[in-house]
mmCIF file of C-alpha atoms and ligand atoms in Angstrom:
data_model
loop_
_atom_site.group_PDB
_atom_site.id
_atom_site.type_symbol
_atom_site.label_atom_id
_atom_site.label_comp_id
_atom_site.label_asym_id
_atom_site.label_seq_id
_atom_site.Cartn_x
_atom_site.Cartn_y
_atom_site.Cartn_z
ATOM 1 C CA UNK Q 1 -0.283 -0.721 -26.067
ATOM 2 C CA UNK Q 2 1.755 2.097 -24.478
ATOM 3 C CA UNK Q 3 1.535 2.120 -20.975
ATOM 4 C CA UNK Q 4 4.114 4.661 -19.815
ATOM 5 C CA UNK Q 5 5.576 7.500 -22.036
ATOM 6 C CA UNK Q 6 8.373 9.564 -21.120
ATOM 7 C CA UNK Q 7 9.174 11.884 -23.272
ATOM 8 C CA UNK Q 8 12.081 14.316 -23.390
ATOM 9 C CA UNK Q 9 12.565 14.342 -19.776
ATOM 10 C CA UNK Q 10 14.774 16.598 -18.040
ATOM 11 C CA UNK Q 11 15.601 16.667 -14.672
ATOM 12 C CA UNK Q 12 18.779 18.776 -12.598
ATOM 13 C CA UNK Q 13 19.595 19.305 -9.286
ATOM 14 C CA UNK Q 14 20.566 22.595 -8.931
ATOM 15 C CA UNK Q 15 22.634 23.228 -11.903
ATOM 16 C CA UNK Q 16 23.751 19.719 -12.626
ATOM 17 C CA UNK Q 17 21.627 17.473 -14.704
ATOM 18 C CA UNK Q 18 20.654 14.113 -13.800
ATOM 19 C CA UNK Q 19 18.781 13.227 -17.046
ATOM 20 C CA UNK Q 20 19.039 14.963 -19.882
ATOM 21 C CA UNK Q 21 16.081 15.273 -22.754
ATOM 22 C CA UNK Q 22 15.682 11.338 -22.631
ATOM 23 C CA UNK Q 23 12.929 9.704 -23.840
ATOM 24 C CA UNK Q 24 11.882 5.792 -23.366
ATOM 25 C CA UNK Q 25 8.314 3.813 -22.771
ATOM 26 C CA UNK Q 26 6.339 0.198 -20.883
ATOM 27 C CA UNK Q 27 3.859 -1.617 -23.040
ATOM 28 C CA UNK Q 28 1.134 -2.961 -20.844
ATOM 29 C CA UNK Q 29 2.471 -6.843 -20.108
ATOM 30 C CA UNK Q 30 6.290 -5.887 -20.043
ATOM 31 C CA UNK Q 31 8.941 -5.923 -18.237
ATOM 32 C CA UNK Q 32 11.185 -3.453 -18.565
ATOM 33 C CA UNK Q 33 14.962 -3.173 -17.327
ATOM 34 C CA UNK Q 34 16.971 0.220 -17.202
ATOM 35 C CA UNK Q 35 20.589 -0.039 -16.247
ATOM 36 C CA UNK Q 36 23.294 1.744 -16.158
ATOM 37 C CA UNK Q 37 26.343 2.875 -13.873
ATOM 38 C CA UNK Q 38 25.962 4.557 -10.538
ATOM 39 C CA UNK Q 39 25.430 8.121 -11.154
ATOM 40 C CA UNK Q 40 23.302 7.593 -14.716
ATOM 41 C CA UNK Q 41 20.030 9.048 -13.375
ATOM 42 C CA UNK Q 42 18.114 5.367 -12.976
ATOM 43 C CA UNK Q 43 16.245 6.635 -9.456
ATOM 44 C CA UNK Q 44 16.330 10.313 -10.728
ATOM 45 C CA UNK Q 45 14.204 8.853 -13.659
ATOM 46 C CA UNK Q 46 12.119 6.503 -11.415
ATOM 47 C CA UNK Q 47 11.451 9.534 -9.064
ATOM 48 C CA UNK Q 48 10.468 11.596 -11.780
ATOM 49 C CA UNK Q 49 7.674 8.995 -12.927
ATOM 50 C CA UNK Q 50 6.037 8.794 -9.566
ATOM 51 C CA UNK Q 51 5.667 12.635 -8.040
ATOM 52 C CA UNK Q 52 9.206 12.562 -5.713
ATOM 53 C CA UNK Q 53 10.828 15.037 -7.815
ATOM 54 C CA UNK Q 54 9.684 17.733 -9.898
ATOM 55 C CA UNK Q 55 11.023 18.079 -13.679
ATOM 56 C CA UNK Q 56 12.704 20.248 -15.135
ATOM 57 C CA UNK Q 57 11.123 19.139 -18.698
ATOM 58 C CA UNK Q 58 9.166 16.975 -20.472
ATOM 59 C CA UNK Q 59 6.558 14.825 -19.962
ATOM 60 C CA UNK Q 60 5.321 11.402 -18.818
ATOM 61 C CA UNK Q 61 2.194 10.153 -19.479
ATOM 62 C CA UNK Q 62 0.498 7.242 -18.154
ATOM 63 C CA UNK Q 63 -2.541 5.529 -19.827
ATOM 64 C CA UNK Q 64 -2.635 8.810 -22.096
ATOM 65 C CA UNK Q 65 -2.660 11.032 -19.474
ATOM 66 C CA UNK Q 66 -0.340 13.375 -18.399
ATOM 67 C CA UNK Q 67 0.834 12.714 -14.810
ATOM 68 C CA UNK Q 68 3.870 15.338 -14.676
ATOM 69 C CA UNK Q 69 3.506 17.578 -11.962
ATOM 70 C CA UNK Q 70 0.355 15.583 -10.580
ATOM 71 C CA UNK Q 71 1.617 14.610 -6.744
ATOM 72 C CA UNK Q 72 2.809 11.391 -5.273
ATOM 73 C CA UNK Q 73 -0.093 9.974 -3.864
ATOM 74 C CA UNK Q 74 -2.640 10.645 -6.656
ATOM 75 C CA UNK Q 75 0.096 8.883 -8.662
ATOM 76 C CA UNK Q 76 -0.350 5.686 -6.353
ATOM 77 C CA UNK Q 77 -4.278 6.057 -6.997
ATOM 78 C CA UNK Q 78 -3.526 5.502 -10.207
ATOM 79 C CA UNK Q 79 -2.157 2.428 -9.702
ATOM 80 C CA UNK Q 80 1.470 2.703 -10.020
ATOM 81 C CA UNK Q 81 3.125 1.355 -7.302
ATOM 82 C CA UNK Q 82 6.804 2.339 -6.035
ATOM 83 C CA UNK Q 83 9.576 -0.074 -4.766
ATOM 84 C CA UNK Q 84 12.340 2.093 -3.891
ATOM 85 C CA UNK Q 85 16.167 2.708 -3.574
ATOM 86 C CA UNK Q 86 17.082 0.530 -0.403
ATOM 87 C CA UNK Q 87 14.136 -0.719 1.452
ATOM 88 C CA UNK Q 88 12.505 1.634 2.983
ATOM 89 C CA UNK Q 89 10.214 -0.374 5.393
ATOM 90 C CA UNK Q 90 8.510 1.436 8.516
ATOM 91 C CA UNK Q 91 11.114 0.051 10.945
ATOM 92 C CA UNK Q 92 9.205 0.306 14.356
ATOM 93 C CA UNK Q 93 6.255 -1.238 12.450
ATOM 94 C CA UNK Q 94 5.269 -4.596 12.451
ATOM 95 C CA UNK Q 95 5.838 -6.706 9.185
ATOM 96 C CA UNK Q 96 1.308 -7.143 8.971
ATOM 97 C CA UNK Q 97 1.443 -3.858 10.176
ATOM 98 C CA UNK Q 98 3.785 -2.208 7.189
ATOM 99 C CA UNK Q 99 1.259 -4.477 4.494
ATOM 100 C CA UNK Q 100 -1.888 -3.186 6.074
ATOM 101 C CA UNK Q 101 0.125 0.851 5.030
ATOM 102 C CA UNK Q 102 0.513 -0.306 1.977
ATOM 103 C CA UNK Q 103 -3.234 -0.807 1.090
ATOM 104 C CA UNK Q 104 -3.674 2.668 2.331
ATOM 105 C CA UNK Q 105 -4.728 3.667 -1.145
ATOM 106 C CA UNK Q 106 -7.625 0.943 -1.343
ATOM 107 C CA UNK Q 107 -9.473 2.816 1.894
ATOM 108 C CA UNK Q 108 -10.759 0.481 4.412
ATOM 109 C CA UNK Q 109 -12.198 -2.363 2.618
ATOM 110 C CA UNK Q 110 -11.280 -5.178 5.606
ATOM 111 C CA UNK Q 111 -11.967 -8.203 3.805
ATOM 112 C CA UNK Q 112 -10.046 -6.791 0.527
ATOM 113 C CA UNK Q 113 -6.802 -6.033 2.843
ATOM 114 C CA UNK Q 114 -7.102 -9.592 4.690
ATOM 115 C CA UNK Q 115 -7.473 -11.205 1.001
ATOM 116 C CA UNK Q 116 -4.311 -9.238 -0.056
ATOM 117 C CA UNK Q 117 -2.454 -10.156 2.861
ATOM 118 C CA UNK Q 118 -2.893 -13.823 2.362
ATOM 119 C CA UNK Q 119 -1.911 -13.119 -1.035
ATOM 120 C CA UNK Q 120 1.587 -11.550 0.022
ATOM 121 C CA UNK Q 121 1.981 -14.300 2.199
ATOM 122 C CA UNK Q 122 1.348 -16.998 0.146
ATOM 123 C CA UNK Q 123 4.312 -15.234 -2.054
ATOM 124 C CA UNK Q 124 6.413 -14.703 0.972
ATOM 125 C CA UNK Q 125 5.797 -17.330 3.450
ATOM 126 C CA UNK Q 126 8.768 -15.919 5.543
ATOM 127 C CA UNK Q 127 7.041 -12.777 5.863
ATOM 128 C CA UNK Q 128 3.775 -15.114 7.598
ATOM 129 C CA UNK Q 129 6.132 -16.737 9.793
ATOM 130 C CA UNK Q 130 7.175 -13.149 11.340
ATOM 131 C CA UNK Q 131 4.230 -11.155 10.663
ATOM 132 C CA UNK Q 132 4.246 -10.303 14.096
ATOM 133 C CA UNK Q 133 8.132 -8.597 13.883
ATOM 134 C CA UNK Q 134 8.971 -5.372 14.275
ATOM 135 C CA UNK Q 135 10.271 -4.779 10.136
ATOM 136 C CA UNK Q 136 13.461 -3.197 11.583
ATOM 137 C CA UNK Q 137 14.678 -6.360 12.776
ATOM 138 C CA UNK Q 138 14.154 -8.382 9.609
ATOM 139 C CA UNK Q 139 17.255 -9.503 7.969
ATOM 140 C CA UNK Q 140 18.268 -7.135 4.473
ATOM 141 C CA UNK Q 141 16.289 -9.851 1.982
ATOM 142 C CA UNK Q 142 13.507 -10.126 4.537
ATOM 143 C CA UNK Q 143 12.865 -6.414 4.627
ATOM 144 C CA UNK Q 144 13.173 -6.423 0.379
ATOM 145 C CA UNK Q 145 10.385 -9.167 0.660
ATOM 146 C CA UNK Q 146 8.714 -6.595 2.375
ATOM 147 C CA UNK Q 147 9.212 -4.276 0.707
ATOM 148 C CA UNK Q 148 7.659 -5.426 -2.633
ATOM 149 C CA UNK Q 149 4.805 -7.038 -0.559
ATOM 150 C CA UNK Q 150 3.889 -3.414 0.674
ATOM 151 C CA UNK Q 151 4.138 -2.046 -2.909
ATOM 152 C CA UNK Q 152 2.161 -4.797 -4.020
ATOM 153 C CA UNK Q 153 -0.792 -4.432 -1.330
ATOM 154 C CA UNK Q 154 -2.201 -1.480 -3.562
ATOM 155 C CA UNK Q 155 -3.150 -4.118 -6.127
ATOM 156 C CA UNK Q 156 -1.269 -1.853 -8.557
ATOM 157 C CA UNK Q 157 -0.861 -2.520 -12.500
ATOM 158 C CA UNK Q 158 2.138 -1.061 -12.649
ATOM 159 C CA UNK Q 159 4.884 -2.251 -10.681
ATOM 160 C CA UNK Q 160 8.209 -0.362 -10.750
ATOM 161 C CA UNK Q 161 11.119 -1.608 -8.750
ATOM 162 C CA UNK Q 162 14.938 0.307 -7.907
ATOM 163 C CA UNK Q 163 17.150 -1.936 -7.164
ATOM 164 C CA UNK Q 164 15.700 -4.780 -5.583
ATOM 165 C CA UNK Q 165 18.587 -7.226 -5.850
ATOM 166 C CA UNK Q 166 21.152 -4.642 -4.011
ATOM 167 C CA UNK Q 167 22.724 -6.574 -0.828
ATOM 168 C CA UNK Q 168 20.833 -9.649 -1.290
ATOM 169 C CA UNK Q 169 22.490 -13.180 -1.344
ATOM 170 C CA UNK Q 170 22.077 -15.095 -4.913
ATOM 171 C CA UNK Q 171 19.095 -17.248 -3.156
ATOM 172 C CA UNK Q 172 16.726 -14.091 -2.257
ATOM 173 C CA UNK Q 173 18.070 -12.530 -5.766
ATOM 174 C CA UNK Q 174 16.444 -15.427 -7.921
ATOM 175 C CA UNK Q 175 13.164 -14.966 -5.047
ATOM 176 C CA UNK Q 176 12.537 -11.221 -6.365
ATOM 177 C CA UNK Q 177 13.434 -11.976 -10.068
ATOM 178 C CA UNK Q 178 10.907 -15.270 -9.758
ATOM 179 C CA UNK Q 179 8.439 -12.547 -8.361
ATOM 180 C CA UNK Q 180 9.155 -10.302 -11.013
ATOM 181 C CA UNK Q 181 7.996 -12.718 -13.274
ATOM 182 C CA UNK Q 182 4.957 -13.940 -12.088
ATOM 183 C CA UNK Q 183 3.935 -10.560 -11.288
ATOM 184 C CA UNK Q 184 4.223 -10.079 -15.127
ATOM 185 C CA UNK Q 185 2.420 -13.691 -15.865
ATOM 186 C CA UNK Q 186 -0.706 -12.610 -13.673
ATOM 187 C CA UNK Q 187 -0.851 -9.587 -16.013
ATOM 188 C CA UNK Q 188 1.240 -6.960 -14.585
ATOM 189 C CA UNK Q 189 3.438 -4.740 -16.051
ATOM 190 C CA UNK Q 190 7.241 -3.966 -14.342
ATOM 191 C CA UNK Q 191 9.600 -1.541 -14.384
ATOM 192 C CA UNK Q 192 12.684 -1.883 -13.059
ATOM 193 C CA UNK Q 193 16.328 -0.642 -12.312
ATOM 194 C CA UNK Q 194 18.786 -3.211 -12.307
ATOM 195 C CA UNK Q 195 22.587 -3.229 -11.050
ATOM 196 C CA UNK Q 196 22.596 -7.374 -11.976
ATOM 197 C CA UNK Q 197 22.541 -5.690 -15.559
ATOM 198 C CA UNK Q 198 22.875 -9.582 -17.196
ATOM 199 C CA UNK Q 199 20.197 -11.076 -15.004
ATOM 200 C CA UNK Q 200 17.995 -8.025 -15.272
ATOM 201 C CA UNK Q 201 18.253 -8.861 -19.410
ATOM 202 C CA UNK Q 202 17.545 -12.342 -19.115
ATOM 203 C CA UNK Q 203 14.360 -11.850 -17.291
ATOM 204 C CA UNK Q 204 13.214 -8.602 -19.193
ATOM 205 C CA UNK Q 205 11.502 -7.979 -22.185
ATOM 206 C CA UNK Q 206 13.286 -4.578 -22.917
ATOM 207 C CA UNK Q 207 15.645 -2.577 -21.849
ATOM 208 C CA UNK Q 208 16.934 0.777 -21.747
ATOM 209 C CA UNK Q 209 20.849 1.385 -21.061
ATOM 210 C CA UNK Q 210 21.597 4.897 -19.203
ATOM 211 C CA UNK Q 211 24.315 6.707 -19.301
ATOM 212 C CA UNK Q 212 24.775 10.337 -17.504
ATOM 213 C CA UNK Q 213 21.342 10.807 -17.880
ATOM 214 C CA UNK Q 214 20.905 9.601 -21.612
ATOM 215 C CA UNK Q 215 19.781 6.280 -22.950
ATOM 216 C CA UNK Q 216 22.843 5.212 -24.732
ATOM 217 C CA UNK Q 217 21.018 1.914 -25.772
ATOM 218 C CA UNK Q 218 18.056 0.002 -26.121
ATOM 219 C CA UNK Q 219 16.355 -2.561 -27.446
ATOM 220 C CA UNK Q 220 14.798 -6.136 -26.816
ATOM 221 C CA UNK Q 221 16.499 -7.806 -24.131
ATOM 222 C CA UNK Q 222 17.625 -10.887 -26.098
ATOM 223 C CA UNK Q 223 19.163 -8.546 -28.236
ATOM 224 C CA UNK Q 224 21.216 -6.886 -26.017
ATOM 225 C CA UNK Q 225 22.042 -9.383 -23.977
ATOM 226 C CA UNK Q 226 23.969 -11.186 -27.075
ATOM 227 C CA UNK Q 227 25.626 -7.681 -27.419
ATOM 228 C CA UNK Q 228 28.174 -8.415 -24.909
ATOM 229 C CA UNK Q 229 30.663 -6.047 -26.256
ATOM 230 C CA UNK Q 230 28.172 -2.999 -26.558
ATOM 231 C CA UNK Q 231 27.296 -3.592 -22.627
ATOM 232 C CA UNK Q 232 30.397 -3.750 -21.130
ATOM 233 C CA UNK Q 233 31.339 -0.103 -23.240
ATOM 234 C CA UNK Q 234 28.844 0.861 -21.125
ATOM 235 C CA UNK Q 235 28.441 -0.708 -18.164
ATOM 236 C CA UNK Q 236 31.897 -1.654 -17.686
ATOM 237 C CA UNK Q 237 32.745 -5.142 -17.009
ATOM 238 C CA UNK Q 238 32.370 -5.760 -13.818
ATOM 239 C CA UNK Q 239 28.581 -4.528 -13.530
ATOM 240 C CA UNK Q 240 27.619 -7.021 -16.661
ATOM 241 C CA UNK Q 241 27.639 -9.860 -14.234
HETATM 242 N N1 ATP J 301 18.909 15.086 -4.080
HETATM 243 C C1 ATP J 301 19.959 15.269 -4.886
HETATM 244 N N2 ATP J 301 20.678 16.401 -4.867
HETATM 245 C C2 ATP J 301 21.730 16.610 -5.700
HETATM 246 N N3 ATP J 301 22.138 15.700 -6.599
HETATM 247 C C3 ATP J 301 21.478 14.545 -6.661
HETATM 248 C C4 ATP J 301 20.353 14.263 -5.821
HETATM 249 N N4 ATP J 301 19.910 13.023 -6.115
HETATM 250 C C5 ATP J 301 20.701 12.568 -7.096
HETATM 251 N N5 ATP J 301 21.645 13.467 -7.425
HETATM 252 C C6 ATP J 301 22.671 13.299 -8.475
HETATM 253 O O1 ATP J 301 22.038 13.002 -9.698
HETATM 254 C C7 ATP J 301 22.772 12.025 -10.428
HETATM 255 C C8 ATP J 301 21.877 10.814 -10.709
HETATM 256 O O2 ATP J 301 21.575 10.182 -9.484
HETATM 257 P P1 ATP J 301 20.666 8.897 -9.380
HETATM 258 O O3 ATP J 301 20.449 8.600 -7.952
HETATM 259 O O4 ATP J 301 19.469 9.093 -10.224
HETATM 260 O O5 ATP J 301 21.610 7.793 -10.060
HETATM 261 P P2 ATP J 301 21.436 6.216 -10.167
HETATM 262 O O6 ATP J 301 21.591 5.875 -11.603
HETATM 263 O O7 ATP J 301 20.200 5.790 -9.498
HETATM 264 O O8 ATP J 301 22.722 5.684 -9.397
HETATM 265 P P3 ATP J 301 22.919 4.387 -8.425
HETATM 266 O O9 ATP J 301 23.149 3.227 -9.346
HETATM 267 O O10 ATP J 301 24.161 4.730 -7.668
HETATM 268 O O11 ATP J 301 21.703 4.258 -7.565
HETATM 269 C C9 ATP J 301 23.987 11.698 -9.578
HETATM 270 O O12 ATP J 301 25.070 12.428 -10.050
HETATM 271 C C10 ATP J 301 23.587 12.141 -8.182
HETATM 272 O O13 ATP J 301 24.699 12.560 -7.425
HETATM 273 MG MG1 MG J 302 19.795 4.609 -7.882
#
């Protein structure tokens, strides 16, 4: 079943476009990859699905409904949850302190939070061992950790990530991709934007290529991934690592 539709979206800034009349969709379960060189319109797409920007055209619907135009937060209500662009943890907030913000959508049901908590930190034990640091100070994979914990403490179905793997050593890389997966074994669905185009493949179920705002490509993952020569016209070959 058809979780997310997007259909026909446009989006510009100013007068330039950043996607252009392009259309793609999640089935409940998935996971789903989009990548594509800097510039294509991945977080302009992203954005566009959860409230941050407003659109120019088109529409996205999620569960049937229509959620263009419908704000940020009520978008989170709805259990879509947000990872974005670079790791934007509360700095001067402890790491307990930046999961406890992230339930903010599930009111103040205590023993719900605590039982979330323990989940996250059960995923992440490093995040236990410095629940008491201030976020700012966690190393870059630490704070990605984080990151996808906090998105995660909404208990959200869908999960859509932007770029977790950016600055992270191979190590944490395989940590988030491991996560990705088991987030999609315990019945989640994923979204997400991928620079490690080849690993993104090999642990997606689909994926959509963009290109200057158009998807120039999709398919199932397997495929593509065995379409070496059709990703690196793309991609170019030094992202199809
Ligand atoms: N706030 C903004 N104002 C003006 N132009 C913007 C804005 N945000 C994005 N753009 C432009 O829109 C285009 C798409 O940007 P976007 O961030 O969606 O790309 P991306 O695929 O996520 O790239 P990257 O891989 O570098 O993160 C780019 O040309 C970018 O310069
Ligand atoms: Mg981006």
């Amino acid at each position: 079943m058809s979780l997310l539709q997007v259909q026909n979206l446009s989006v510009s800034y100013g007068k330039a476009s950043a996607l252009n009349n392009m259309s793609m969709e999640v089935n409940e379960g998935e996971i789903v990859a989009v990548i594509g060189p800097n510039g294509a319109g991945k977080t302009t797409l992203l954005k566009a699905i959860t409230g941050l920007i407003k659109v120019k055209g088109g529409t996205v619907l999620y569960k049937d409904n229509v959620i263009t135009g419908i704000p940020a937060h009520n978008i989170l209500g709805r259990g879509i949850s947000h990872v974005p662009q670079g790791r934007q943890v509360f700095g001067d907030q402890s790491v307990e302190d930046n999961l406890i913000l992230g339930a903010f959508t599930i009111k103040k049901e205590k023993q719900k939070i605590q039982e979330l908590i323990e989940r996250e930190y059960e995923r992440f034990p490093r995040l236990k061992e410095r629940r008491k640091q201030q976020a700012g100070t966690l190393s870059g994979g630490e704070q990605q950790m984080l990151a996808v914990s906090r998105a995660l403490m909404s208990d959200p179905d869908f999960v859509i990530l932007d770029e977790p793997s950016m600055g992270l050593s191979p190590i944490f890389v395989k940590q988030i991709f491991d996560t990705l997966l088991e987030l999609k074994k315990s019945g989640k669905t994923v979204m997400v934007v991928e620079q490690l185009a080849m690993a993104a493949l090999a642990i997606s179920d689909r994926a959509y290529v963009l290109q200057v705002g158009e998807v120039k490509l999709h398919g199932q993952s397997r495929d593509l991934l065995r379409d070496d020569v059709l990703i690196k016209t793309y991609l170019g070959s030094t992202s199809a690592n």
